[in-house]
PDB file of C-alpha atoms in Angstrom:
ATOM      1  CA  MET A   1       0.000   0.000   0.000  1.00 40.00           C
ATOM      2  CA  PRO A   2       1.384   3.421  -0.836  1.00 44.00           C
ATOM      3  CA  GLU A   3       2.384   5.524   2.179  1.00 44.00           C
ATOM      4  CA  SER A   4      -0.094   8.219   1.139  1.00 43.00           C
ATOM      5  CA  GLU A   5      -3.028   5.787   1.608  1.00 46.00           C
ATOM      6  CA  LYS A   6      -2.093   4.683   5.125  1.00 49.00           C
ATOM      7  CA  PRO A   7      -4.089   6.310   7.916  1.00 59.00           C
ATOM      8  CA  GLU A   8      -2.227   9.081   9.679  1.00 80.00           C
ATOM      9  CA  ALA A   9      -0.881   7.894  13.049  1.00 85.00           C
ATOM     10  CA  ARG A  10       0.464   9.808  16.014  1.00 88.00           C
ATOM     11  CA  VAL A  11       3.709   8.439  17.431  1.00 90.00           C
ATOM     12  CA  LEU A  12       3.613   8.734  21.202  1.00 92.00           C
ATOM     13  CA  ASP A  13       6.569  10.255  23.027  1.00 91.00           C
ATOM     14  CA  SER A  14       6.819  10.510  26.810  1.00 91.00           C
ATOM     15  CA  ARG A  15       4.998  13.873  26.974  1.00 92.00           C
ATOM     16  CA  SER A  16       2.128  12.928  24.650  1.00 93.00           C
ATOM     17  CA  LEU A  17       1.797   9.531  26.346  1.00 94.00           C
ATOM     18  CA  ARG A  18       1.323  11.223  29.724  1.00 92.00           C
ATOM     19  CA  GLY A  19      -1.278  13.496  28.128  1.00 94.00           C
ATOM     20  CA  LEU A  20      -3.242  10.571  26.701  1.00 95.00           C
ATOM     21  CA  ALA A  21      -2.898   8.031  29.518  1.00 93.00           C
ATOM     22  CA  HIS A  22      -6.270   8.520  31.174  1.00 95.00           C
ATOM     23  CA  PRO A  23      -9.222   6.128  30.704  1.00 94.00           C
ATOM     24  CA  LEU A  24     -11.675   8.842  29.635  1.00 96.00           C
ATOM     25  CA  ARG A  25      -9.201  10.508  27.271  1.00 96.00           C
ATOM     26  CA  ILE A  26      -8.539   7.217  25.510  1.00 95.00           C
ATOM     27  CA  ARG A  27     -12.290   6.603  25.169  1.00 95.00           C
ATOM     28  CA  LEU A  28     -12.918  10.164  23.911  1.00 97.00           C
ATOM     29  CA  LEU A  29     -10.220   9.882  21.274  1.00 96.00           C
ATOM     30  CA  GLN A  30     -11.493   6.467  20.230  1.00 94.00           C
ATOM     31  CA  ALA A  31     -15.061   7.806  19.901  1.00 96.00           C
ATOM     32  CA  LEU A  32     -13.940  10.734  17.725  1.00 97.00           C
ATOM     33  CA  ARG A  33     -11.863   8.448  15.514  1.00 94.00           C
ATOM     34  CA  ARG A  34     -14.678   5.951  15.038  1.00 92.00           C
ATOM     35  CA  HIS A  35     -17.749   8.155  14.883  1.00 93.00           C
ATOM     36  CA  GLY A  36     -16.370  11.465  13.655  1.00 94.00           C
ATOM     37  CA  PRO A  37     -16.643  14.994  15.039  1.00 96.00           C
ATOM     38  CA  ALA A  38     -18.803  15.655  18.098  1.00 96.00           C
ATOM     39  CA  THR A  39     -19.423  18.141  20.873  1.00 96.00           C
ATOM     40  CA  ALA A  40     -18.464  17.534  24.497  1.00 96.00           C
ATOM     41  CA  SER A  41     -22.171  17.074  25.302  1.00 95.00           C
ATOM     42  CA  GLN A  42     -22.647  14.490  22.552  1.00 96.00           C
ATOM     43  CA  LEU A  43     -19.581  12.598  23.729  1.00 97.00           C
ATOM     44  CA  ALA A  44     -20.774  12.786  27.345  1.00 97.00           C
ATOM     45  CA  GLU A  45     -24.052  11.154  26.334  1.00 97.00           C
ATOM     46  CA  ARG A  46     -22.331   8.499  24.214  1.00 96.00           C
ATOM     47  CA  LEU A  47     -19.834   7.605  26.961  1.00 96.00           C
ATOM     48  CA  ASP A  48     -22.213   8.081  29.918  1.00 96.00           C
ATOM     49  CA  GLU A  49     -20.057  10.815  31.436  1.00 96.00           C
ATOM     50  CA  SER A  50     -20.717  14.387  32.526  1.00 96.00           C
ATOM     51  CA  SER A  51     -20.260  17.093  29.902  1.00 94.00           C
ATOM     52  CA  GLY A  52     -17.949  18.916  32.339  1.00 95.00           C
ATOM     53  CA  ALA A  53     -15.634  15.889  32.451  1.00 97.00           C
ATOM     54  CA  THR A  54     -15.672  15.373  28.692  1.00 97.00           C
ATOM     55  CA  SER A  55     -15.067  19.082  28.076  1.00 96.00           C
ATOM     56  CA  TYR A  56     -12.087  19.163  30.459  1.00 97.00           C
ATOM     57  CA  HIS A  57     -10.489  16.032  29.004  1.00 97.00           C
ATOM     58  CA  LEU A  58     -11.069  17.196  25.417  1.00 97.00           C
ATOM     59  CA  ARG A  59      -9.146  20.389  26.242  1.00 96.00           C
ATOM     60  CA  GLN A  60      -6.330  18.258  27.676  1.00 97.00           C
ATOM     61  CA  LEU A  61      -6.283  16.114  24.537  1.00 97.00           C
ATOM     62  CA  ALA A  62      -6.150  19.307  22.449  1.00 96.00           C
ATOM     63  CA  ALA A  63      -3.222  20.624  24.490  1.00 96.00           C
ATOM     64  CA  HIS A  64      -1.318  17.470  23.523  1.00 96.00           C
ATOM     65  CA  GLY A  65      -2.353  17.585  19.849  1.00 95.00           C
ATOM     66  CA  PHE A  66      -4.716  14.581  19.801  1.00 96.00           C
ATOM     67  CA  VAL A  67      -7.914  16.516  19.035  1.00 96.00           C
ATOM     68  CA  GLU A  68      -8.691  19.856  17.451  1.00 95.00           C
ATOM     69  CA  ASP A  69     -11.610  22.152  16.751  1.00 91.00           C
ATOM     70  CA  ASP A  70     -13.703  21.277  13.738  1.00 91.00           C
ATOM     71  CA  PRO A  71     -14.218  24.701  12.135  1.00 83.00           C
ATOM     72  CA  GLU A  72     -16.732  23.324   9.615  1.00 85.00           C
ATOM     73  CA  ARG A  73     -19.229  22.593  12.396  1.00 85.00           C
ATOM     74  CA  GLY A  74     -20.720  24.431  15.299  1.00 71.00           C
ATOM     75  CA  LYS A  75     -22.376  27.769  15.624  1.00 71.00           C
ATOM     76  CA  GLY A  76     -21.876  30.350  18.337  1.00 68.00           C
ATOM     77  CA  ARG A  77     -20.661  28.774  21.559  1.00 76.00           C
ATOM     78  CA  GLU A  78     -21.136  25.222  20.312  1.00 82.00           C
ATOM     79  CA  ARG A  79     -17.649  23.671  20.049  1.00 90.00           C
ATOM     80  CA  TRP A  80     -17.127  20.640  17.862  1.00 95.00           C
ATOM     81  CA  TRP A  81     -14.070  18.435  18.204  1.00 96.00           C
ATOM     82  CA  LYS A  82     -12.413  16.049  15.784  1.00 95.00           C
ATOM     83  CA  ALA A  83      -9.488  13.660  16.018  1.00 95.00           C
ATOM     84  CA  ALA A  84      -6.241  15.197  14.776  1.00 95.00           C
ATOM     85  CA  GLN A  85      -4.944  11.792  13.609  1.00 93.00           C
ATOM     86  CA  GLN A  86      -6.600   8.459  12.869  1.00 89.00           C
ATOM     87  CA  GLY A  87      -4.205   6.219  14.777  1.00 89.00           C
ATOM     88  CA  THR A  88      -1.681   6.029  17.572  1.00 91.00           C
ATOM     89  CA  THR A  89       1.639   4.222  17.567  1.00 87.00           C
ATOM     90  CA  PHE A  90       3.049   3.116  20.899  1.00 81.00           C
ATOM     91  CA  ASP A  91       6.787   2.560  21.219  1.00 81.00           C
ATOM     92  CA  GLU A  92       7.426  -0.084  23.878  1.00 80.00           C
ATOM     93  CA  SER A  93      10.688   1.684  24.791  1.00 86.00           C
ATOM     94  CA  LEU A  94       8.449   4.008  26.836  1.00 88.00           C
ATOM     95  CA  LEU A  95       7.998   1.081  29.258  1.00 85.00           C
ATOM     96  CA  LYS A  96      11.681   1.457  30.183  1.00 87.00           C
ATOM     97  CA  ASP A  97      11.762   5.260  30.241  1.00 88.00           C
ATOM     98  CA  ARG A  98      13.856   6.679  33.090  1.00 90.00           C
ATOM     99  CA  ALA A  99      10.965   8.807  34.357  1.00 91.00           C
ATOM    100  CA  PRO A 100       8.630   6.783  36.613  1.00 92.00           C
ATOM    101  CA  GLN A 101       5.659   8.925  35.527  1.00 92.00           C
ATOM    102  CA  THR A 102       6.255   7.906  31.903  1.00 92.00           C
ATOM    103  CA  ARG A 103       6.473   4.216  32.805  1.00 91.00           C
ATOM    104  CA  GLY A 104       3.292   4.602  34.861  1.00 92.00           C
ATOM    105  CA  ALA A 105       1.537   6.336  31.969  1.00 93.00           C
ATOM    106  CA  ALA A 106       2.648   3.509  29.649  1.00 92.00           C
ATOM    107  CA  ASP A 107       1.129   0.963  32.042  1.00 91.00           C
ATOM    108  CA  VAL A 108      -2.146   2.906  32.225  1.00 92.00           C
ATOM    109  CA  TYR A 109      -2.247   3.217  28.432  1.00 92.00           C
ATOM    110  CA  MET A 110      -1.598  -0.488  27.838  1.00 91.00           C
ATOM    111  CA  HIS A 111      -4.182  -1.565  30.435  1.00 93.00           C
ATOM    112  CA  GLU A 112      -6.796   0.755  28.938  1.00 92.00           C
ATOM    113  CA  ILE A 113      -6.172  -0.537  25.418  1.00 92.00           C
ATOM    114  CA  ALA A 114      -6.493  -4.121  26.717  1.00 93.00           C
ATOM    115  CA  THR A 115      -9.767  -3.139  28.429  1.00 93.00           C
ATOM    116  CA  VAL A 116     -11.087  -1.598  25.197  1.00 91.00           C
ATOM    117  CA  HIS A 117     -10.200  -4.772  23.294  1.00 93.00           C
ATOM    118  CA  GLN A 118     -11.978  -6.921  25.884  1.00 94.00           C
ATOM    119  CA  GLN A 119     -15.073  -4.677  25.750  1.00 92.00           C
ATOM    120  CA  GLU A 120     -15.169  -4.791  21.949  1.00 92.00           C
ATOM    121  CA  LEU A 121     -14.950  -8.580  21.946  1.00 93.00           C
ATOM    122  CA  SER A 122     -17.620  -8.888  24.651  1.00 95.00           C
ATOM    123  CA  THR A 123     -19.910  -6.571  22.675  1.00 93.00           C
ATOM    124  CA  TRP A 124     -19.440  -8.718  19.566  1.00 93.00           C
ATOM    125  CA  ILE A 125     -20.301 -11.885  21.493  1.00 94.00           C
ATOM    126  CA  ALA A 126     -23.372 -10.249  23.046  1.00 96.00           C
ATOM    127  CA  THR A 127     -24.667  -8.868  19.726  1.00 95.00           C
ATOM    128  CA  ARG A 128     -23.606 -11.527  17.240  1.00 94.00           C
ATOM    129  CA  GLY A 129     -27.215 -12.660  16.915  1.00 95.00           C
ATOM    130  CA  ASP A 130     -27.968  -9.281  15.336  1.00 96.00           C
ATOM    131  CA  TRP A 131     -25.586 -10.038  12.466  1.00 93.00           C
ATOM    132  CA  SER A 132     -26.121 -12.215   9.415  1.00 93.00           C
ATOM    133  CA  ASP A 133     -24.932 -15.811   9.237  1.00 95.00           C
ATOM    134  CA  GLU A 134     -22.407 -14.592   6.681  1.00 93.00           C
ATOM    135  CA  TRP A 135     -20.811 -12.232   9.232  1.00 93.00           C
ATOM    136  CA  ASN A 136     -21.011 -14.812  12.016  1.00 93.00           C
ATOM    137  CA  LEU A 137     -19.143 -17.301   9.836  1.00 93.00           C
ATOM    138  CA  ALA A 138     -16.575 -14.627   8.887  1.00 93.00           C
ATOM    139  CA  SER A 139     -15.731 -13.772  12.506  1.00 93.00           C
ATOM    140  CA  ASP A 140     -12.804 -15.383  14.289  1.00 93.00           C
ATOM    141  CA  MET A 141     -11.696 -15.789  17.881  1.00 91.00           C
ATOM    142  CA  SER A 142      -8.549 -17.876  17.528  1.00 92.00           C
ATOM    143  CA  ASP A 143      -5.441 -18.070  19.599  1.00 92.00           C
ATOM    144  CA  PHE A 144      -2.125 -19.669  18.839  1.00 92.00           C
ATOM    145  CA  THR A 145       0.908 -20.686  20.859  1.00 93.00           C
ATOM    146  CA  LEU A 146       4.241 -20.751  19.042  1.00 94.00           C
ATOM    147  CA  ASN A 147       7.787 -21.391  20.200  1.00 94.00           C
ATOM    148  CA  ILE A 148       9.675 -18.565  18.494  1.00 95.00           C
ATOM    149  CA  THR A 149      12.508 -16.140  19.166  1.00 96.00           C
ATOM    150  CA  PRO A 150      12.043 -12.381  19.747  1.00 94.00           C
ATOM    151  CA  GLU A 151      13.344 -11.756  16.229  1.00 96.00           C
ATOM    152  CA  GLU A 152      10.811 -14.187  14.763  1.00 97.00           C
ATOM    153  CA  ALA A 153       8.034 -12.535  16.806  1.00 95.00           C
ATOM    154  CA  ARG A 154       8.960  -9.123  15.366  1.00 93.00           C
ATOM    155  CA  GLU A 155       9.055 -10.616  11.856  1.00 96.00           C
ATOM    156  CA  LEU A 156       5.646 -12.264  12.368  1.00 96.00           C
ATOM    157  CA  ASN A 157       4.135  -9.005  13.650  1.00 93.00           C
ATOM    158  CA  ALA A 158       5.542  -7.080  10.668  1.00 94.00           C
ATOM    159  CA  LYS A 159       4.117  -9.621   8.203  1.00 97.00           C
ATOM    160  CA  ILE A 160       0.694  -9.495   9.861  1.00 95.00           C
ATOM    161  CA  HIS A 161       0.716  -5.684   9.784  1.00 92.00           C
ATOM    162  CA  GLU A 162       1.717  -5.762   6.113  1.00 94.00           C
ATOM    163  CA  LEU A 163      -1.110  -8.163   5.321  1.00 95.00           C
ATOM    164  CA  LEU A 164      -3.644  -6.010   7.189  1.00 92.00           C
ATOM    165  CA  ASP A 165      -2.397  -2.877   5.410  1.00 89.00           C
ATOM    166  CA  SER A 166      -3.067  -4.605   2.072  1.00 92.00           C
ATOM    167  CA  TYR A 167      -6.808  -4.455   2.901  1.00 91.00           C
ATOM    168  CA  ARG A 168      -6.833  -0.653   3.291  1.00 86.00           C
ATOM    169  CA  ARG A 169      -8.546   0.593   0.169  1.00 84.00           C
ATOM    170  CA  ALA A 170     -11.684   2.289  -1.027  1.00 84.00           C
ATOM    171  CA  THR A 171     -14.534   0.780   0.970  1.00 85.00           C
ATOM    172  CA  PRO A 172     -16.734  -1.657  -0.973  1.00 88.00           C
ATOM    173  CA  ALA A 173     -20.495  -1.008  -0.729  1.00 88.00           C
ATOM    174  CA  ASP A 174     -21.150  -4.197   1.266  1.00 87.00           C
ATOM    175  CA  ALA A 175     -18.252  -3.697   3.708  1.00 90.00           C
ATOM    176  CA  GLU A 176     -18.594  -3.279   7.474  1.00 90.00           C
ATOM    177  CA  ARG A 177     -16.023  -1.943   9.894  1.00 88.00           C
ATOM    178  CA  VAL A 178     -14.156  -4.969  11.274  1.00 91.00           C
ATOM    179  CA  ARG A 179     -11.915  -4.790  14.337  1.00 90.00           C
ATOM    180  CA  ILE A 180      -8.817  -6.967  14.380  1.00 91.00           C
ATOM    181  CA  HIS A 181      -6.908  -7.302  17.622  1.00 90.00           C
ATOM    182  CA  LEU A 182      -3.367  -8.578  17.664  1.00 88.00           C
ATOM    183  CA  HIS A 183      -1.725  -9.494  20.930  1.00 86.00           C
ATOM    184  CA  ALA A 184       1.693 -11.151  20.883  1.00 86.00           C
ATOM    185  CA  PHE A 185       3.526 -11.726  24.156  1.00 85.00           C
ATOM    186  CA  PRO A 186       5.741 -14.323  25.796  1.00 87.00           C
ATOM    187  CA  GLN A 187       4.041 -16.759  28.143  1.00 83.00           C
ATOM    188  CA  ASN A 188       5.490 -18.644  31.080  1.00 79.00           C
ATOM    189  CA  ASN A 189       5.430 -22.420  30.864  1.00 72.00           C
ATOM    190  CA  ALA A 190       3.743 -22.751  34.250  1.00 63.00           C
TER     191      ALA A 190
END
C-alpha cells in the first residue's frame, strides 16, 4: 500500500503519552476516531459521562495535539471536536523510560487498550445474533501458541501488519467496519 493511503498515526513520546494516559481521554479519542466529530455534550451522552468531564479532558487532549476544533461545524458557543490523527503508535521503549511517571503512563495506556479490546470482543459476542450468518461465519476468535525467538516474533508481527495494510482501500459497498486485535507476548510455561 502506498504511504499516502495509510491512515495518519500519532507516534507517542513521553509527553504525549502522559497526556493521553487517562481512561476517559482514551475513550474520547477512540469515539472521535470511530464516529467522527462531536461536541463535548454528545460525547458525554455516548460515553455516559458528565459534559464537564468530557469538556475538560477534550481540552487536555487538544493541548497534547490529539484533538482539534472542527471549524466546519458548530455555531456560536457550540464547540465541535475532531481527532487530529486516525491512529496512535506506541513505542514499547516508553515502558523502560527513566521517568517513573512515563512508565506509569505507559502501564495505564496499555491496560486501557487491553480493556477496550476486551469490551469490543464482549460486545461482539453479546450482539452476534444481530448479524447475518455470513458475518457470524466470517468472525474469528482464535489463539495460537508458538515457540519462536524475539526476532521471529517481530518478523511475524511485521508480516501481519503488512497483510492487514493490504486491505486498506476504497470501501466496498457491502463492507462493514471490522476490528482486528493482535496481541503477541511471551508466556510462562507454568
